[in-house]
CSV table of C-alpha atoms in Angstrom, one decimal:
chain,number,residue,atom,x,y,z
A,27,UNK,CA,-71.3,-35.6,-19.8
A,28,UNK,CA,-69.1,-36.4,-17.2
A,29,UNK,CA,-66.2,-37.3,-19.5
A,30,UNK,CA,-67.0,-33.9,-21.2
A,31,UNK,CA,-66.6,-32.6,-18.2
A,32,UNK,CA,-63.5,-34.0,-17.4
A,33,UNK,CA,-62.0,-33.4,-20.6
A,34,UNK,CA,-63.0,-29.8,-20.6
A,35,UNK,CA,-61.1,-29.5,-17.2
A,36,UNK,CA,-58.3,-31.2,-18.2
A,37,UNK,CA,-58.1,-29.1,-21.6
A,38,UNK,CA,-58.6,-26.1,-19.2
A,39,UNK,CA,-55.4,-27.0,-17.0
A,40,UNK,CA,-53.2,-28.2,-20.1
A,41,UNK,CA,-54.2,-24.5,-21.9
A,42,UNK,CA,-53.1,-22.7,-18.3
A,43,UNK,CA,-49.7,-24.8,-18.2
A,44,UNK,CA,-48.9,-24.0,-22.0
A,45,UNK,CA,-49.5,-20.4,-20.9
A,46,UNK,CA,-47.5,-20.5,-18.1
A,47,UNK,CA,-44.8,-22.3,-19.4
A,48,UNK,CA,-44.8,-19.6,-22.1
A,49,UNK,CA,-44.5,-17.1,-20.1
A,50,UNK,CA,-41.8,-18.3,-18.0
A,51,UNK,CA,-40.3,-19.0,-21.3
A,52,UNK,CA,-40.8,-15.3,-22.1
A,53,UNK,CA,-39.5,-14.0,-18.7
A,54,UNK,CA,-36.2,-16.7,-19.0
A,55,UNK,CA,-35.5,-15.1,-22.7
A,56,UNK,CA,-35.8,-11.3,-20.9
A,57,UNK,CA,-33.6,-12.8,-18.2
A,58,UNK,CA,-31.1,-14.2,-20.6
A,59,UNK,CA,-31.0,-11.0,-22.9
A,60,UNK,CA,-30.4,-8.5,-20.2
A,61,UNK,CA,-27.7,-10.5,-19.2
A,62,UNK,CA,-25.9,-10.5,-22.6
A,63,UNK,CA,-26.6,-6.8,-22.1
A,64,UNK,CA,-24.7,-6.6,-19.2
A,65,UNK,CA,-21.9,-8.4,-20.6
A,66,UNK,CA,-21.5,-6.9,-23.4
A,67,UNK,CA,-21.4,-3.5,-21.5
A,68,UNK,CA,-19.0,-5.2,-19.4
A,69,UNK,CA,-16.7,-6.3,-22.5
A,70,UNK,CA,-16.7,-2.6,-23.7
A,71,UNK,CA,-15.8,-1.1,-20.3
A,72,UNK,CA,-12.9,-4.0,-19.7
A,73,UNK,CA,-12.0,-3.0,-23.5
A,74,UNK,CA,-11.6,1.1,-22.6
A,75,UNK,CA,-10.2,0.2,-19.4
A,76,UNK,CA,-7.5,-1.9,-21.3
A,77,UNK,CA,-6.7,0.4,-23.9
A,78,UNK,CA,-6.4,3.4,-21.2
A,79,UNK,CA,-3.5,0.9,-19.8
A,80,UNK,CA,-1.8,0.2,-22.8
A,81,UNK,CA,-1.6,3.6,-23.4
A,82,UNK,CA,-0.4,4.3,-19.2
A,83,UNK,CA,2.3,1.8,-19.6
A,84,UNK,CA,3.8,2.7,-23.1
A,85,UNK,CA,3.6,6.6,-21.8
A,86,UNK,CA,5.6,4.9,-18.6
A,87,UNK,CA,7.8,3.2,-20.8
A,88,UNK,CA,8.6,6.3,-23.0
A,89,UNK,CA,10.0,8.1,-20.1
A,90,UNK,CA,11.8,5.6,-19.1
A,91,UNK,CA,13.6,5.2,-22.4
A,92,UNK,CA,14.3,9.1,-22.1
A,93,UNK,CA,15.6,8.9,-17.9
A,94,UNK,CA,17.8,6.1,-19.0
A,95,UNK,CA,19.1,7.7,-21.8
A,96,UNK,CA,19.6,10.8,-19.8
A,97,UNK,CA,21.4,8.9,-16.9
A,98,UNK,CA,23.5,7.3,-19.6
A,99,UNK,CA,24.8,10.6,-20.6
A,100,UNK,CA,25.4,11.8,-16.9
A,101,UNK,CA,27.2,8.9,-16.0
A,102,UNK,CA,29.8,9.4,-19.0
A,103,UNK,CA,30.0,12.9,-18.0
A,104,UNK,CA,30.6,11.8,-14.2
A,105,UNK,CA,32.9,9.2,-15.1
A,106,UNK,CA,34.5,12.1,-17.3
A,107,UNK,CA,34.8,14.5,-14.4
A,108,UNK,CA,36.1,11.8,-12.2
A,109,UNK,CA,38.9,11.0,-15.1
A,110,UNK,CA,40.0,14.9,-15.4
A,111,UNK,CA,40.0,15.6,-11.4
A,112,UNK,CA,42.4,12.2,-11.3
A,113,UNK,CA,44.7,13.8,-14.4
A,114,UNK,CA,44.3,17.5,-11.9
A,115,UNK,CA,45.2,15.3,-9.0
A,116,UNK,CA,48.5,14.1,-10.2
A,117,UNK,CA,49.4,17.3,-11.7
A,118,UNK,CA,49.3,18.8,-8.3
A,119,UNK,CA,51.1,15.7,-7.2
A,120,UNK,CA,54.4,16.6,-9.4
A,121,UNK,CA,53.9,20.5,-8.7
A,122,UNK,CA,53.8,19.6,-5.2
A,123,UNK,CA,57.3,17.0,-5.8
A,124,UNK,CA,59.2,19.6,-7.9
A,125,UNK,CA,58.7,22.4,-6.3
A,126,UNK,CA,58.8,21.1,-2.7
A,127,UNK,CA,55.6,23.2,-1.9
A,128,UNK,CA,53.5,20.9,0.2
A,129,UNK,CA,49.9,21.0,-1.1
A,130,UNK,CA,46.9,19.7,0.7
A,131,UNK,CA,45.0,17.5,-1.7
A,132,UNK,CA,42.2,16.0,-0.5
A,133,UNK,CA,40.2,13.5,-2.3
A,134,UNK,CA,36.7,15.3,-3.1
A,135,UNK,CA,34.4,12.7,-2.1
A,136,UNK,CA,31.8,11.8,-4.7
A,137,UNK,CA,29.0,9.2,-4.0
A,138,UNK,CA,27.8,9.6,-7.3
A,139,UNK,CA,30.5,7.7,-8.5
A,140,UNK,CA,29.8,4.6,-6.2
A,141,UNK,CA,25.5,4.5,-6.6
A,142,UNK,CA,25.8,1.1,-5.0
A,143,UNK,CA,26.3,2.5,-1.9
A,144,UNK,CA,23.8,4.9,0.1
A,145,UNK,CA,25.1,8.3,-0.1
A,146,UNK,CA,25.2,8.6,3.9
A,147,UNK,CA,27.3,5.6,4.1
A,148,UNK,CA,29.4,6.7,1.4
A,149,UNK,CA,30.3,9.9,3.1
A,150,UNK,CA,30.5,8.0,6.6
A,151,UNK,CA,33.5,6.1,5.3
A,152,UNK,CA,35.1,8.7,3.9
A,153,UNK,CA,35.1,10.8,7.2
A,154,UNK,CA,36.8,7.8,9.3
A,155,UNK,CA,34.1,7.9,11.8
């Protein structure tokens, strides 16, 4: 009787550790799959947020194509401008030679043609300060 006993008892205990180890089981599985949950929600946000990037940075790159472009064309009309006020320039200079009629020409200062240098110290040099 007594070993019934004991055996009963120890059945009893083995029977509540296999349900309890189930059930941890169970709650480590939930655990696990609401993870993967998460990082699969994760993956798709990371993936839209990428994507909305890509798209930022080919939009940026677009316009900078066109700027460039357009800067390309306004620096061969500036250096154009420049070319025909120099041909102007020395026209005067002959006028001014055969004639005998003195003519102020001034150099028209023009920082666009230098962009190197800041605007304000372009103009500073220019004045003699």
């Amino acid at each position: 009787m007594m070993t019934d006993l004991a055996t009963t008892v120890s059945d009893e205990r083995k029977r509540k550790r296999m349900v309890s180890n189930r059930e941890s089981a169970r709650r480590s599985r939930m655990k696990k799959q609401q993870h993967l949950e998460e990082l699969v929600g994760e993956v798709a946000r990371l993936e839209s947020e990428n994507a909305q990037s890509e798209m930022h940075a080919n939009l940026l790159t677009e316009r900078y194509s066109k700027v460039e472009a357009e800067n390309a064309v306004l620096r061969a009309a500036a250096a154009q401008l420049a070319e025909r006020l120099k041909s102007a320039n020395k026209y005067l200079s002959l006028f001014e030679v055969v004639r005998g009629v003195k003519m102020d020409i001034e150099e028209i200062p023009d920082p666009f043609l230098s962009p190197w240098l800041p605007v304000c110290t372009a103009l500073l040099n220019q004045c003699n300060c």
